[in-house]
Structures are given as structure tokens and as C-alpha cells.
CSV table of C-alpha atoms in Angstrom, one decimal:
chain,number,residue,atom,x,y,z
R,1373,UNK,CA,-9.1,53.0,-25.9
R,1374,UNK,CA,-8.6,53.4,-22.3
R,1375,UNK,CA,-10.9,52.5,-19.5
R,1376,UNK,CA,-11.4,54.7,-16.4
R,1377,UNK,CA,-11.0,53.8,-12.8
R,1378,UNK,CA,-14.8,53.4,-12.7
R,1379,UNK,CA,-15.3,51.3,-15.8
R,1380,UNK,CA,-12.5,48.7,-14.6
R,1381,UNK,CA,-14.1,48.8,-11.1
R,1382,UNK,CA,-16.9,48.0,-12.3
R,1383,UNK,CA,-16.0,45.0,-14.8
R,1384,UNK,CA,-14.0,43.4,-12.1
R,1385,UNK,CA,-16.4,43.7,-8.8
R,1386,UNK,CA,-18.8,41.2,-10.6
R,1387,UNK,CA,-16.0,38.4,-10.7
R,1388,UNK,CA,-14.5,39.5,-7.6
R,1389,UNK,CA,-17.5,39.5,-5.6
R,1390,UNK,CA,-19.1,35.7,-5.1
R,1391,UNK,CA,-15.2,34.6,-4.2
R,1392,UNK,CA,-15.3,37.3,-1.1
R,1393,UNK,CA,-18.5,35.7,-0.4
R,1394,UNK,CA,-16.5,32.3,-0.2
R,1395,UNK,CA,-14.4,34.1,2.2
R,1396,UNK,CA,-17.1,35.5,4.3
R,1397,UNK,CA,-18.8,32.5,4.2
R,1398,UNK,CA,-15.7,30.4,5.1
R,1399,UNK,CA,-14.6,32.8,7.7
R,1400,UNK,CA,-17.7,33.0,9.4
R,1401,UNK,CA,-17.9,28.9,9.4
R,1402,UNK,CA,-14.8,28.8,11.0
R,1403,UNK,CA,-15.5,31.5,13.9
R,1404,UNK,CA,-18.7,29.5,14.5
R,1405,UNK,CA,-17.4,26.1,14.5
R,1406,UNK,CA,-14.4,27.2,16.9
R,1407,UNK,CA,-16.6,29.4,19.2
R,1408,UNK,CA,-19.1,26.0,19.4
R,1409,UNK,CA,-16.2,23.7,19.6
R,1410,UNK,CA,-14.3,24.9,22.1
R,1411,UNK,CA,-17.7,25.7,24.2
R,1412,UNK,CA,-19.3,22.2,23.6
R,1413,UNK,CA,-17.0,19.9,26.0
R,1414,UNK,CA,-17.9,21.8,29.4
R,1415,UNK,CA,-22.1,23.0,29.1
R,1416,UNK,CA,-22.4,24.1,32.1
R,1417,UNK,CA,-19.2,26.6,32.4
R,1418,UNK,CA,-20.7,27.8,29.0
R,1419,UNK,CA,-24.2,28.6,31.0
R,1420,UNK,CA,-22.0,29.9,33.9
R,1421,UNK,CA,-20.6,32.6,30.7
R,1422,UNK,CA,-24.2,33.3,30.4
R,1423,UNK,CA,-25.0,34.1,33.7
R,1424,UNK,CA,-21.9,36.1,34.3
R,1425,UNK,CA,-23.6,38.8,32.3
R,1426,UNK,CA,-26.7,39.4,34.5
R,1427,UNK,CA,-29.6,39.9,32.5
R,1428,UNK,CA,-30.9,36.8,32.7
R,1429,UNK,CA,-32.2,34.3,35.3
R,1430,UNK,CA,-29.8,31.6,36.6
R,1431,UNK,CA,-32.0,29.0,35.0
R,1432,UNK,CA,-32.8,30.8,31.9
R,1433,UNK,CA,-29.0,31.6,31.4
R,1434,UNK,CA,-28.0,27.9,31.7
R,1435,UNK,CA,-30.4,26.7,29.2
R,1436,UNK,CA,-29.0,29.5,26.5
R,1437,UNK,CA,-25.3,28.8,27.8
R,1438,UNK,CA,-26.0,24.6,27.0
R,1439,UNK,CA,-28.3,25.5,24.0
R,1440,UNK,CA,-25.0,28.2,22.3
R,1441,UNK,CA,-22.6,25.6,21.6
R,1442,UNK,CA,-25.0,23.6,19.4
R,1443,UNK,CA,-26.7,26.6,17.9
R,1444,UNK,CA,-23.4,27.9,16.7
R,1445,UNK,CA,-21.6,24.4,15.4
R,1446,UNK,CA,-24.8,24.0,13.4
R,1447,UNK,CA,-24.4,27.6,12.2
R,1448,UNK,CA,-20.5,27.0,11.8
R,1449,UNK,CA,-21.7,23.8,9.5
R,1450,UNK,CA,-24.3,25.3,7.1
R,1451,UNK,CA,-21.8,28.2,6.4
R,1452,UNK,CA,-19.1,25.4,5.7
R,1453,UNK,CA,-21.1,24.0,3.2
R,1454,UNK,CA,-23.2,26.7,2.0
R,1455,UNK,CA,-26.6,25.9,2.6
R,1456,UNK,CA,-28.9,28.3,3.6
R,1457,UNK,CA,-26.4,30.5,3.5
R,1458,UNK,CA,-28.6,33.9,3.9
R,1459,UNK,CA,-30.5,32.3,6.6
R,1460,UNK,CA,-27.4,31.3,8.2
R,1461,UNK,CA,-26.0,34.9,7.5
R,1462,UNK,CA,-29.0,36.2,9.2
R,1463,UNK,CA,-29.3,34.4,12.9
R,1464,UNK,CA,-25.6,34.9,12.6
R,1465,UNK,CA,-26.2,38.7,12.3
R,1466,UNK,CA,-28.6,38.4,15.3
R,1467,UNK,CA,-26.4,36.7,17.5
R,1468,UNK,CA,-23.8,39.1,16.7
R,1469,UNK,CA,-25.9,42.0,17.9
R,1470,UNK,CA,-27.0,40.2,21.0
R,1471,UNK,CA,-23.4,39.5,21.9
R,1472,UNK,CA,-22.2,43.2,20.8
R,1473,UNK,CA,-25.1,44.7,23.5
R,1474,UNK,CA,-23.9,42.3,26.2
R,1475,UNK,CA,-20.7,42.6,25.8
R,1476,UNK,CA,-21.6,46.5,26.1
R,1477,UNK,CA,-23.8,46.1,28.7
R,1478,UNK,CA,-21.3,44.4,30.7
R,1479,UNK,CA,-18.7,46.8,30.4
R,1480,UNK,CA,-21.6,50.1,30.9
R,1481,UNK,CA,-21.8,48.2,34.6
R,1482,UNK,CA,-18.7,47.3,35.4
R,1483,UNK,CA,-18.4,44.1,35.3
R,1484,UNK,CA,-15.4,42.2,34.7
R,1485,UNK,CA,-16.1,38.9,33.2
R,1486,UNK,CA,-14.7,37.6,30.0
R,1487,UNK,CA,-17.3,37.6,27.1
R,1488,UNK,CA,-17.1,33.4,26.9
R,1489,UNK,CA,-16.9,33.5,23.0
R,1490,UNK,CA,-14.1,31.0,22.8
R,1491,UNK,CA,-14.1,29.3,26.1
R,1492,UNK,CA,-15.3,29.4,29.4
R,1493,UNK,CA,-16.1,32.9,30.1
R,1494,UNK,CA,-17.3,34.1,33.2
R,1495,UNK,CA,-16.0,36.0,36.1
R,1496,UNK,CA,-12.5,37.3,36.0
R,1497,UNK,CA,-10.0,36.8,38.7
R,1498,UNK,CA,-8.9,39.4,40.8
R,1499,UNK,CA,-6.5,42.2,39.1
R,1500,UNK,CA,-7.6,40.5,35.6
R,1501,UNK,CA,-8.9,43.7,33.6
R,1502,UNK,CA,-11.0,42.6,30.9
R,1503,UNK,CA,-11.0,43.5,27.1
R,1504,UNK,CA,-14.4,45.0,26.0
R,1505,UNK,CA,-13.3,47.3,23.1
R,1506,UNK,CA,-11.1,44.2,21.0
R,1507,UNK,CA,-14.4,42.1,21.8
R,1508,UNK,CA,-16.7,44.1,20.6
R,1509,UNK,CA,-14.6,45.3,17.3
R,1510,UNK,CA,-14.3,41.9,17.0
R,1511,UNK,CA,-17.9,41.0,16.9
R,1512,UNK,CA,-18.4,43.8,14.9
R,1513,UNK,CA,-16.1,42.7,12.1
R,1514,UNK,CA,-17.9,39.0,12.0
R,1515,UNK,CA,-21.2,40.5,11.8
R,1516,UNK,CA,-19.7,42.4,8.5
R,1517,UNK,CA,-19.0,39.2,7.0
R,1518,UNK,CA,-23.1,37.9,7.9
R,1519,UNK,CA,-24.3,41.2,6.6
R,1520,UNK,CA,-21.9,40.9,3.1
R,1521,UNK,CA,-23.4,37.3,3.5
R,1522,UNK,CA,-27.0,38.7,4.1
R,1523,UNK,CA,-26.3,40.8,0.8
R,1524,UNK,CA,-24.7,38.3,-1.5
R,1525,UNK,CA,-25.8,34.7,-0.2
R,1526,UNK,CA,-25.0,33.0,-3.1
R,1527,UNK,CA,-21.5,32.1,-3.3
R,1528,UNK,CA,-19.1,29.2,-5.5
R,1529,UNK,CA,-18.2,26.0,-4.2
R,1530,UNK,CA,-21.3,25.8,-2.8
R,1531,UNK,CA,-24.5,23.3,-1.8
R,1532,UNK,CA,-27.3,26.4,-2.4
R,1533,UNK,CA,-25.6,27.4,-6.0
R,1534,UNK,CA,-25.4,23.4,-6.7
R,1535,UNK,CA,-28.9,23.0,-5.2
R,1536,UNK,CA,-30.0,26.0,-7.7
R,1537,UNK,CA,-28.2,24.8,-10.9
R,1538,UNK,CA,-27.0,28.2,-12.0
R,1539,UNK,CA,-24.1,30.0,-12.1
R,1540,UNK,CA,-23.6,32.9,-9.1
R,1541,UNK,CA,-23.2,35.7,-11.9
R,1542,UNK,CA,-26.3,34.8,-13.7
R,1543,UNK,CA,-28.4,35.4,-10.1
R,1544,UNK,CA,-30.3,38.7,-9.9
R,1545,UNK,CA,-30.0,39.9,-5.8
């Protein structure tokens, strides 16, 4: 008896599946927790990042830029160990968005700042050009591993499948 292309697809997706849900999950963790890390040490060049974008008030921007590191290490560590994983998935997916339209924004104006996602940000030197396009494809390939996440929250190896007692294949998303 041979099986088609489809059939075999089909048997193996089910197993396949919650172990690329480890890898989102794991991957997203580990953008998170090295965005948050790297940002935590200096608050106030992380509010500086902020502001470079103009949209916001100097004060408001501050707050968000010193508020970001936190928000994302906590994000980075619920993802680590699986807890509220589509929850997680889902402010992850937000922030995503938000950082996808600034980046955009910034570039629509003409600014020349760097986006801050991994350091310091803010205003480029002189003669620095900066990198929108990688930025944003960037962004847009994390928030494809929060929306897989968003589809499929339930993943091995982790604390909302142990805090659920049941296997991921016997779940019905």
C-alpha cells in the first residue's frame, strides 16, 4: 500500500508540530531575554531610543524606554519556561507590531536613528545610514514565531502542558 504526499504530510505534521512550538517558543525567549538584557544596564539611553523616534513626549518616551527592558525579560522568561505561553505569544505579537510601525515610521520621515532593539539606539552619527528594511524583516520573522505561538500555545518541555496534565497531542486548539 503506498501513501501519498498528503497522507504522509499529514501523519507527520501532528508530531512535528508541538516541537516547532519548542522552537518558536525558545527562540522567541531568547530574542526577548537578549533584547531586555542588553537594554536593562543603561535605562535611560533605552528611553533616549524611545524618544529618538518622535511620536512620543520626552517624558512619556522615558518612562516606555525604562519600563521595555523589564517588560521584555519578563516576556523573554515566561516563554523560557512556558507559562502562559499564548498570552506571552500575544503582547509579544503587539510589541512586534508597535516596533514594525515605528521602525516604519521612522524611516517614512527620514530619520536616521538605530531602532534600539539590542542596545542603545537612538540617533545615528553623521554619514551612519541606518538599516530599516533588515529591522523590520527581522521583526517580522519574530512576530511569526508569536503568531505560530498564538496558534499552537501548548508546547513539550513545558510548565502550561505540566500545569494541564495532558499530553500536547491530546489538546483540541
Amino acid at each position: 500500500m503506498t501513501m501519498t504526499a498528503r497522507r504522509i504530510g499529514a501523519v507527520r505534521w501532528p508530531a512535528v508540530r508541538p516541537w516547532l512550538g519548542v522552537a518558536a517558543r525558545l527562540g522567541l525567549a531568547a530574542v526577548w531575554l537578549v533584547a531586555g538584557g542588553t537594554k536593562v544596564g543603561d535605562l535611560a539611553a533605552s528611553g533616549r531610543a524611545v524618544n529618538a523616534y518622535q511620536v512620543l513626549p520626552y517624558d512619556v518616551a522615558t518612562v516606555i524606554g525604562a519600563a521595555l527592558p523589564f517588560v521584555e525579560l519578563a516576556l523573554g522568561l515566561l516563554l523560557l519556561v512556558g507559562l502562559a505561553t499564548r498570552l506571552a505569544a500575544g503582547v509579544s505579537a503587539a510589541l512586534l507590531v508597535v516596533f514594525v510601525a515605528g521602525i516604519a515610521s521612522a524611516w517614512a520621515r527620514g530619520l536616521a536613528i538605530d531602532c534600539g532593539c539590542f542596545g542603545s539606539g537612538g540617533q545615528l552619527a553623521a554619514g551612519q545610514a541606518p538599516s530599516y528594511l533588515p529591522e523590520i524583516l527581522r521583526d517580522l520573522g519574530f512576530l511569526a514565531l508569536a503568531g505560530f505561538l498564538l496558534s499552537w500555545p501548548r508546547t513539550p518541555v513545558s510548565m502550561d502542558g505540566w500545569l494541564a496534565d495532558a499530553p500536547v497531542e491530546d489538546e483540541d486548539e
